[in-house]
Coordinates of C-alpha atoms and ligand atoms in Angstrom, one line a residue:
X1 CA -114.4 133.9 134.6
X2 CA -111.3 131.7 134.8
X3 CA -108.3 132.4 137.0
X4 CA -106.3 133.1 133.9
X5 CA -108.8 135.7 132.7
X6 CA -108.7 137.3 136.1
X7 CA -104.9 137.5 136.0
X8 CA -104.9 139.0 132.6
X9 CA -107.5 141.6 133.6
X10 CA -105.5 142.4 136.7
X11 CA -102.4 142.9 134.5
X12 CA -104.4 145.2 132.2
X13 CA -106.0 147.3 134.9
X14 CA -103.0 147.4 137.2
X15 CA -101.1 149.4 134.6
X16 CA -103.6 152.2 134.3
X17 CA -102.8 153.9 137.6
X18 CA -100.0 156.4 138.0
X19 CA -99.1 156.7 134.4
X20 CA -96.8 159.6 133.5
X21 CA -96.0 160.3 129.9
X22 CA -92.8 160.2 128.0
X23 CA -92.0 161.9 124.8
X24 CA -95.5 162.2 123.6
X25 CA -97.8 164.2 125.9
X26 CA -100.8 162.9 124.0
X27 CA -100.3 159.3 125.0
X28 CA -103.1 157.9 127.1
X29 CA -102.7 154.6 129.0
X30 CA -106.5 154.3 129.6
X31 CA -108.4 151.4 128.3
X32 CA -105.6 149.9 126.2
X33 CA -106.6 146.3 126.2
X34 CA -108.2 144.6 123.2
X35 CA -111.1 143.0 125.0
X36 CA -110.8 140.5 122.2
X37 CA -112.5 137.1 122.5
X38 CA -110.8 133.9 123.4
X39 CA -107.7 135.7 124.8
X40 CA -106.5 136.8 121.4
X41 CA -103.3 138.7 121.7
X42 CA -102.8 141.6 119.4
X43 CA -99.3 142.8 118.7
X44 CA -97.7 145.9 117.1
X45 CA -94.2 145.4 115.7
X46 CA -91.7 148.3 115.6
X47 CA -88.8 148.1 113.1
X48 CA -89.3 145.4 110.5
X49 CA -86.5 145.5 108.0
X50 CA -84.9 142.3 109.1
X51 CA -85.4 140.8 112.6
X52 CA -88.7 142.7 113.1
X53 CA -90.0 141.1 109.9
X54 CA -89.1 137.7 111.3
X55 CA -90.8 138.6 114.6
X56 CA -93.9 139.8 112.8
X57 CA -94.2 136.7 110.6
X58 CA -93.5 134.4 113.5
X59 CA -96.1 136.1 115.8
X60 CA -98.6 136.1 113.0
X61 CA -98.3 132.3 112.7
X62 CA -98.9 131.7 116.5
X63 CA -102.4 130.5 117.4
X64 CA -104.8 133.3 118.3
X65 CA -102.2 136.0 117.9
X66 CA -102.8 138.9 115.5
X67 CA -100.2 141.3 114.2
X68 CA -102.5 144.3 114.1
X69 CA -99.9 147.0 113.6
X70 CA -96.6 147.6 111.9
X71 CA -94.4 150.6 112.5
X72 CA -91.4 151.5 110.5
X73 CA -89.7 154.8 109.5
X74 CA -88.8 153.4 106.1
X75 CA -91.9 153.4 103.9
X76 CA -90.6 150.7 101.7
X77 CA -90.0 148.4 104.6
X78 CA -93.4 149.2 106.0
X79 CA -95.2 148.4 102.8
X80 CA -93.3 145.1 102.4
X81 CA -94.1 143.9 105.9
X82 CA -97.7 144.8 105.7
X83 CA -98.0 142.9 102.4
X84 CA -96.1 139.9 103.8
X85 CA -98.4 139.7 106.9
X86 CA -101.5 140.1 104.8
X87 CA -100.2 137.1 102.7
X88 CA -99.9 134.9 105.8
X89 CA -103.1 135.9 107.6
X90 CA -105.4 137.4 104.9
X91 CA -105.7 140.5 107.1
X92 CA -103.8 143.7 106.5
X93 CA -102.1 145.2 109.5
X94 CA -102.3 149.0 109.8
X95 CA -99.1 150.9 109.2
X96 CA -97.5 153.7 111.2
X97 CA -94.3 155.7 110.9
X98 CA -94.3 157.4 114.3
X99 CA -94.2 155.0 117.3
X100 CA -95.8 157.8 119.4
X101 CA -98.9 157.7 117.1
X102 CA -99.0 153.9 117.2
X103 CA -99.0 153.9 121.0
X104 CA -102.1 156.1 121.0
X105 CA -104.0 153.1 119.7
X106 CA -105.8 151.3 122.5
X107 CA -106.8 148.1 120.8
X108 CA -103.5 146.2 121.0
X109 CA -101.8 144.3 123.9
X110 CA -98.1 144.2 123.2
X111 CA -95.3 146.1 121.4
X112 CA -92.5 144.1 119.8
X113 CA -89.4 146.2 119.3
X114 CA -86.7 145.4 116.7
X115 CA -85.6 148.9 115.8
X116 CA -81.9 149.7 116.3
X117 CA -80.4 149.5 119.8
X118 CA -80.6 153.2 120.6
X119 CA -84.4 152.8 120.5
X120 CA -84.8 149.7 122.6
X121 CA -85.1 151.1 126.1
X122 CA -86.9 154.4 125.1
X123 CA -89.5 152.4 123.2
X124 CA -89.8 149.9 126.0
X125 CA -90.5 152.6 128.5
X126 CA -93.0 154.4 126.1
X127 CA -94.7 151.0 125.5
X128 CA -95.1 150.4 129.3
X129 CA -96.4 153.9 129.8
X130 CA -99.0 153.3 127.1
X131 CA -100.1 150.1 128.9
X132 CA -98.5 147.7 126.5
X133 CA -96.6 144.5 127.3
X134 CA -93.2 144.6 125.5
X135 CA -91.0 142.1 123.7
X136 CA -87.8 144.0 123.2
X137 CA -85.0 142.6 121.1
X138 CA -81.6 142.1 122.7
X139 CA -79.8 144.2 123.9
X140 CA -82.5 145.7 126.0
X141 CA -80.5 148.9 126.2
X142 CA -77.9 151.1 124.5
X143 CA -76.2 151.7 127.8
X144 CA -76.6 150.3 131.4
X145 CA -78.6 153.2 132.8
X146 CA -81.3 152.6 130.2
X147 CA -81.6 149.0 131.3
X148 CA -82.2 150.2 134.8
X149 CA -84.9 152.6 133.6
X150 CA -86.6 149.8 131.6
X151 CA -86.7 147.6 134.7
X152 CA -88.2 150.5 136.6
X153 CA -90.8 151.1 133.9
X154 CA -91.9 147.4 133.8
X155 CA -92.3 147.5 137.6
X156 CA -94.0 150.9 137.8
X157 CA -96.5 150.3 135.0
X158 CA -96.8 146.6 135.9
X159 CA -96.1 145.4 132.4
X160 CA -94.5 142.2 131.2
X161 CA -91.2 142.9 129.4
X162 CA -89.4 140.1 127.7
X163 CA -86.0 140.5 126.2
X164 CA -85.2 138.6 123.0
X165 CA -82.5 136.3 124.5
X166 CA -84.4 133.4 123.0
X167 CA -82.1 130.6 124.3
X168 CA -83.9 131.0 127.7
X169 CA -86.9 129.3 126.0
X170 CA -85.0 126.5 124.3
X171 CA -85.8 123.1 126.0
X172 CA -82.3 121.7 125.8
X173 CA -80.7 124.9 127.1
X174 CA -83.1 124.7 130.1
X175 CA -82.0 121.0 130.4
X176 CA -78.3 121.9 130.3
X177 CA -78.7 124.4 133.0
X178 CA -80.6 121.8 135.1
X179 CA -77.7 119.4 134.5
X180 CA -75.2 122.0 135.7
X181 CA -77.2 122.7 138.8
X182 CA -77.4 118.9 139.5
X183 CA -73.6 118.7 139.4
X184 CA -73.1 117.0 136.0
X185 CA -69.6 118.5 135.7
X186 CA -69.0 119.1 139.5
X187 CA -68.8 122.8 140.2
X188 CA -68.8 124.8 137.0
X189 CA -66.3 127.6 137.6
X190 CA -65.3 128.9 134.2
X191 CA -67.3 129.4 130.9
X192 CA -65.9 130.3 127.5
X193 CA -68.3 131.7 124.8
X194 CA -67.5 132.7 121.2
X195 CA -69.1 134.2 118.1
X196 CA -67.5 134.3 114.7
X197 CA -68.4 135.7 111.3
X198 CA -66.9 136.9 108.0
X199 CA -68.3 140.5 107.9
X200 CA -67.1 142.7 105.1
X201 CA -65.8 146.2 105.5
X202 CA -68.6 148.9 105.7
X203 CA -66.4 151.4 103.8
X204 CA -66.3 155.1 104.3
X205 CA -69.7 156.7 104.0
X206 CA -70.5 159.9 102.1
X207 CA -72.9 162.5 103.4
X208 CA -75.8 162.4 101.0
X209 CA -79.5 163.5 100.9
X210 CA -81.8 161.3 103.0
X211 CA -83.8 159.0 100.7
X212 CA -87.4 160.0 100.3
X213 CA -88.7 156.7 101.8
X214 CA -86.8 157.2 105.1
X215 CA -87.8 159.4 108.1
X216 CA -84.2 159.8 109.4
X217 CA -85.2 162.2 112.2
X218 CA -87.5 159.5 113.7
X219 CA -84.9 156.8 112.9
X220 CA -82.4 158.8 115.1
X221 CA -85.1 159.5 117.7
X222 CA -83.5 159.7 121.2
X223 CA -79.9 159.7 119.8
X224 CA -78.0 163.0 119.4
X225 CA -78.2 164.0 115.7
X226 CA -75.5 163.0 113.2
X227 CA -75.6 163.6 109.5
X228 CA -77.0 160.9 107.2
X229 CA -74.4 158.8 105.4
X230 CA -74.9 156.3 102.6
X231 CA -73.4 153.3 104.4
X232 CA -75.4 153.5 107.7
X233 CA -78.9 152.3 107.1
X234 CA -79.9 149.5 107.3
X235 CA -77.8 147.3 109.6
X236 CA -74.4 149.0 109.6
X237 CA -75.4 151.3 112.5
X238 CA -74.6 148.2 114.7
X239 CA -70.9 149.2 114.5
X240 CA -71.2 153.0 115.4
X241 CA -71.5 154.0 119.0
X242 CA -74.1 156.6 118.6
X243 CA -76.7 154.0 117.7
X244 CA -75.1 150.6 118.0
X245 CA -73.3 148.5 120.6
X246 CA -71.0 146.3 118.6
X247 CA -70.7 142.6 118.3
X248 CA -70.5 142.2 122.1
X249 CA -74.1 143.1 122.4
X250 CA -75.3 142.2 118.9
X251 CA -74.3 138.6 119.4
X252 CA -72.3 138.3 122.6
X253 CA -75.4 139.0 124.7
X254 CA -76.6 135.5 123.7
X255 CA -73.5 133.6 124.8
X256 CA -73.0 135.8 127.9
X257 CA -76.6 135.2 128.9
X258 CA -76.2 131.4 128.7
X259 CA -72.9 131.6 130.6
X260 CA -74.4 133.8 133.3
X261 CA -77.3 131.4 133.6
X262 CA -75.1 128.3 133.7
X263 CA -72.6 129.8 136.2
X264 CA -75.6 130.9 138.4
X265 CA -74.2 134.5 138.7
X266 CA -75.7 138.0 138.6
X267 CA -73.5 141.1 138.3
X268 CA -69.7 140.8 138.1
X269 CA -67.0 142.0 140.5
X270 CA -64.4 142.8 137.7
X271 CA -64.6 143.1 133.9
X272 CA -61.8 143.6 131.3
X273 CA -61.8 143.8 127.5
X274 CA -59.1 143.5 124.9
X275 CA -59.3 143.9 121.1
X276 CA -60.1 146.6 118.5
X277 CA -61.1 147.4 114.9
X278 CA -58.3 145.3 113.3
X279 CA -59.6 143.8 110.1
X280 CA -60.4 147.0 108.0
X281 CA -59.9 150.7 108.2
X282 CA -63.3 152.2 107.6
X283 CA -66.2 153.9 109.5
X284 CA -66.7 150.9 111.8
X285 CA -66.0 152.1 115.4
X286 CA -66.8 149.2 117.7
X287 CA -64.3 146.3 118.0
X288 CA -64.3 143.6 115.3
X289 CA -62.2 141.4 117.5
X290 CA -62.8 141.4 121.2
X291 CA -62.4 139.3 124.4
X292 CA -64.4 140.2 127.5
X293 CA -63.5 138.5 130.8
X294 CA -65.8 138.9 133.8
X295 CA -65.1 137.6 137.3
X296 CA -67.9 136.9 139.9
X297 CA -68.0 136.8 143.6
X298 CA -68.7 133.1 143.8
X299 CA -65.2 132.2 142.5
X300 CA -66.2 131.9 138.8
X301 CA -65.4 133.7 135.6
X302 CA -66.5 133.9 132.0
X303 CA -64.7 134.9 128.8
X304 CA -66.5 135.8 125.6
X305 CA -64.5 136.0 122.3
X306 CA -66.0 137.8 119.3
X307 CA -64.5 137.7 115.8
X308 CA -66.7 139.7 113.4
X309 CA -64.3 139.5 110.5
X310 CA -62.8 136.0 110.8
X311 CA -65.4 133.2 110.8
X312 CA -62.9 130.4 111.5
X313 CA -64.9 128.3 113.9
X314 CA -63.9 127.1 117.4
X315 CA -64.5 123.4 118.5
X316 CA -66.2 123.0 115.1
X317 CA -68.9 125.6 115.8
X318 CA -69.3 129.2 114.6
X319 CA -70.7 130.1 118.0
X320 CA -71.1 128.4 121.3
X321 CA -70.3 128.1 125.0
X322 CA -68.2 125.6 127.0
X323 CA -68.6 125.2 130.8
X324 CA -65.6 123.9 132.6
X325 CA -66.2 122.2 136.0
X326 CA -64.3 120.4 138.7
X327 CA -65.2 116.9 137.3
X328 CA -66.1 117.5 133.7
X329 CA -66.9 119.8 130.8
X330 CA -70.2 120.7 129.0
X331 CA -70.1 121.9 125.4
X332 CA -73.0 123.9 124.0
X333 CA -72.9 124.5 120.2
X334 CA -75.2 127.6 120.3
X335 CA -78.6 126.2 119.5
X336 CA -80.5 123.3 121.2
X337 CA -78.0 120.5 121.8
X338 CA -75.1 119.8 124.2
X339 CA -72.6 117.2 125.2
X340 CA -71.1 116.4 128.6
X341 CA -67.5 115.1 128.8
X342 CA -65.7 113.4 131.6
X343 CA -62.1 114.2 132.7
X344 CA -60.7 112.0 129.9
X345 CA -62.8 113.9 127.3
X346 CA -65.2 111.0 126.8
X347 CA -68.8 111.9 126.0
X348 CA -71.0 110.8 128.9
X349 CA -74.2 112.5 127.8
X350 CA -75.2 113.5 124.3
X351 CA -78.4 115.6 124.0
X352 CA -79.2 116.1 120.3
X353 CA -81.3 118.4 118.3
X354 CA -81.2 118.6 114.5
X355 CA -80.9 122.3 114.5
X356 CA -77.4 123.9 114.4
X357 CA -77.0 127.6 115.0
X358 CA -75.9 129.5 111.9
X359 CA -73.9 132.5 113.1
X360 CA -73.9 134.1 109.7
X361 CA -77.7 134.3 109.5
X362 CA -78.2 137.9 110.7
X363 CA -82.0 137.6 111.1
X364 CA -82.4 134.5 113.2
X365 CA -79.4 132.2 113.7
X366 CA -81.7 129.7 115.4
X367 CA -84.8 130.4 113.3
X368 CA -87.0 127.4 114.0
X369 CA -86.5 127.5 117.7
X370 CA -87.1 131.2 118.2
X371 CA -90.9 130.8 118.0
X372 CA -90.7 129.1 121.4
X373 CA -89.6 132.4 123.0
X374 CA -92.4 134.4 121.3
X375 CA -94.9 131.8 122.4
X376 CA -93.6 132.1 126.0
X377 CA -94.2 135.9 125.8
X378 CA -97.7 135.5 124.5
X379 CA -98.5 132.7 127.0
X380 CA -97.3 134.9 129.8
X381 CA -99.6 137.7 128.7
X382 CA -102.5 135.2 128.8
X383 CA -101.4 134.2 132.3
X384 CA -100.5 130.6 131.2
X385 CA -96.7 130.9 131.6
X386 CA -93.9 132.9 133.3
X387 CA -91.5 135.0 131.2
X388 CA -88.3 133.1 130.7
X389 CA -86.3 136.3 130.0
X390 CA -87.9 139.1 131.9
X391 CA -86.3 142.5 131.7
X392 CA -84.2 142.1 134.9
X393 CA -82.8 138.8 133.7
X394 CA -82.1 140.4 130.3
X395 CA -80.5 143.5 131.9
X396 CA -78.1 141.5 134.1
X397 CA -76.7 139.7 131.0
X398 CA -76.7 142.9 128.9
X399 CA -74.8 144.8 131.5
X400 CA -71.8 142.4 131.4
X401 CA -71.5 143.1 127.7
X402 CA -71.9 146.8 128.2
X403 CA -69.1 146.7 130.9
X404 CA -66.9 144.9 128.4
X405 CA -67.4 147.7 125.9
X406 CA -66.8 150.4 128.6
X407 CA -63.6 148.7 129.6
X408 CA -62.6 148.5 125.9
X409 CA -63.3 152.2 125.5
X410 CA -61.5 153.5 128.6
X411 CA -58.7 151.0 128.1
X412 CA -58.6 149.4 131.5
X413 CA -60.1 146.8 133.8
X414 CA -63.2 147.8 135.8
X415 CA -64.0 147.0 139.4
X416 CA -67.8 146.6 139.8
X417 CA -70.3 146.4 142.6
X418 CA -71.7 142.9 142.5
X419 CA -75.0 144.2 143.8
X420 CA -75.8 146.2 140.6
X421 CA -72.8 146.2 138.3
X422 CA -72.0 149.8 138.9
X423 CA -68.3 150.7 138.2
X424 CA -66.4 151.7 141.3
X425 CA -63.8 154.4 141.7
X426 CA -63.6 155.3 138.0
X427 CA -65.6 158.5 137.1
X428 CA -64.5 158.4 133.5
X429 CA -65.8 154.9 132.9
X430 CA -69.0 155.6 134.9
X431 CA -69.7 158.4 132.4
X432 CA -70.4 155.7 129.8
X433 CA -73.0 154.2 132.1
X434 CA -75.6 156.5 130.5
X435 CA -75.8 158.7 127.4
X436 CA -76.9 162.2 126.3
X437 CA -80.3 162.4 124.5
X438 CA -81.3 164.7 121.7
X439 CA -83.2 167.8 122.7
X440 CA -86.8 166.9 123.4
X441 CA -86.1 163.2 123.6
X442 CA -85.0 162.9 127.3
X443 CA -86.0 159.5 128.6
X444 CA -88.0 159.5 131.8
X445 CA -89.8 156.6 133.5
Ligands
NAD1 N1 -82.6 137.9 119.0 C1 -81.9 137.7 117.9 O1 -81.3 136.7 117.6 C2 -81.7 138.9 117.0 C3 -81.3 138.6 115.6 C4 -81.2 139.7 114.8 C5 -81.3 141.0 115.3 N2 -81.7 141.2 116.6 C6 -81.9 142.6 117.1 O2 -82.9 143.2 116.4 C7 -82.7 144.6 116.2 C8 -82.9 145.0 114.8 O3 -81.8 144.4 114.0 P1 -81.9 144.4 112.4 O4 -80.7 143.6 112.0 O5 -83.3 144.0 112.0 O6 -81.7 145.9 112.1 P2 -82.1 146.7 110.7 O7 -81.3 147.9 110.7 O8 -82.0 145.8 109.5 O9 -83.6 147.0 110.9 C9 -84.1 148.0 111.8 C10 -85.4 148.5 111.4 O10 -85.9 149.4 112.3 C11 -86.5 150.5 111.6 N3 -86.6 151.7 112.5 C12 -85.6 152.5 112.9 N4 -86.1 153.5 113.7 C13 -87.4 153.2 113.9 C14 -88.5 153.9 114.5 N5 -88.3 155.0 115.3 N6 -89.7 153.4 114.4 C15 -90.0 152.3 113.7 N7 -89.0 151.6 113.0 C16 -87.7 152.1 113.1 C17 -85.6 150.7 110.4 O11 -86.2 151.5 109.4 C18 -85.4 149.2 110.0 O12 -86.5 148.8 109.2 C19 -81.3 144.9 116.7 O13 -81.3 145.5 118.0 C20 -80.6 143.5 116.8 O14 -79.7 143.4 117.8 C21 -81.9 140.2 117.4

C-alpha cells in the first residue's frame, strides 16, 4: 500500500469518529468511501443549473473522476445535467432532489456545491458530517458566522473543504504572488480591484404558483420562507439578501481573494462601503454600484469597485486587480497574465497567457483555467496535492466582502478585530454576522 493510499484511507477513517448529525437524523457517516480501484474519485454535484453544470462537466472530464450523482430541486435542470453527463461519459449519474437523501449514499467521496449562496455553508457542514470532502462554490457562506461553522466542520470531521476561488490554482497568479513576495514592486501597500458588467433590471416580481418542476421548499432550505415570485429563480436571487450576497460576494470575492493574497494579509482592522442600487428601481436589494475599502494592520489597504450595471472597463479590462508598491506597480487583468511596471510606467515584466477573463460570462469567466482548481481538489483527496483554497483561506477573503456589505447596510465604517474579523463596539452591525434559520433548519456543526 502506497503512502498516498495510506493518507487517503486515514482521511476516510478519521472522519467516522464523533459524527453528529445535522438536519437529517437519518444520515450515517459510516463507511462512506467508494473503495473504488485506482483511486477513482466519485463526486456528487448539488445545484446544476449554471455553474454546477459546468462543474459536473469539468469533473466528468478529469482522469479517473466519476460524476456519480446529481442533485437539483428543479426536475428540468436535473434531467438535463444527467443527460449531459451521460453524453460525455456514457454512464448515467443517479439523480436526487433532496440533498439529505443523496448524503445517505455511501459510495461517493466528495460533494460539489453550486446551489445558491444560502445553501453553501449548511450543505458544506452536512457534507462533512456525512463523511464527504467538499468543493463549495464561492462565497463559502451567506454570512460570516456560517463561514466559521464551515471551518469548524472541516476540522471536526477531518474533511477537505475547497472553496471555488479558482485563481488560487492559476499558475500565473501563483507566480505574481511569488513576484510580489520577492519584492518585484518594493513593498506592495495598496491594491485596487474591480468588476464590471451590464446587468439588466430584474423588474418587479409577481407572486405566482410555484412551477411543477421546482421544489421551492427545498430550494429555500435553511432560509426563512418568502413567497415565490416569477423573477427570482434562477439566478436573480443573487440580488436579494434572504438568499444572495450581491456582487461583492458574487464576483468581488475573486478580486478580494487575490488582493488579500498579494498583500499578505488576513482579517482587516477597518472596513467601509459606499454605493447603492442606483441603475434601476426594481426588486434588486443589494448594491449595483459599490466600493469597499479595507485597512490592515501591516499598513496596507485594498479597495474593490463593483459596477453591476455599467460595464465600462477599467485599464482596458472588465475585471482585474492592480497592486501599488514602493518601487513599482503590478497589473493583473483577472485571468492568468500580469505585467509589472517601473516608476515611469514602463513594462519591466510581461507574463502572458492567451486567456482573458470575460466578466460577462456568468458561468465561468475563466472557463479553460478553472479545471486546474477542480484538479487540485481531486488530487488533494488522493493525497497528491495540498488544497490551494481551503475553507479557512476562502473564509478570510469572503469575510472582507461580507464586512463590506454589513458596512453598506448599517451605513457606517466598521472597526474589526484583526484576529478574526469580528466587528467591535457595534451591536447593530454584529447582528448581521449571522442569520435566522427557518424552523427545523437550524445549522449545527
Ligand atoms: N467560481 C466561479 O467563478 C463561479 C461562477 C458562477 C457561479 N458561481 C457560484 O455558483 C453558485 C450557483 O450560481 P448559479 O449562477 O449557477 O445559480 P443558479 O441559480 O443559476 O443555479 C443554482 C442551481 O441550484 C439549484 N438548487 C437550489 N437549491 C437546491 C438544493 N437544495 N439542492 C439542489 N439544488 C438546488 C437550483 O435549482 C439551480 O439549478 C453561486 O453561489 C455562485 O456564486 C461561482
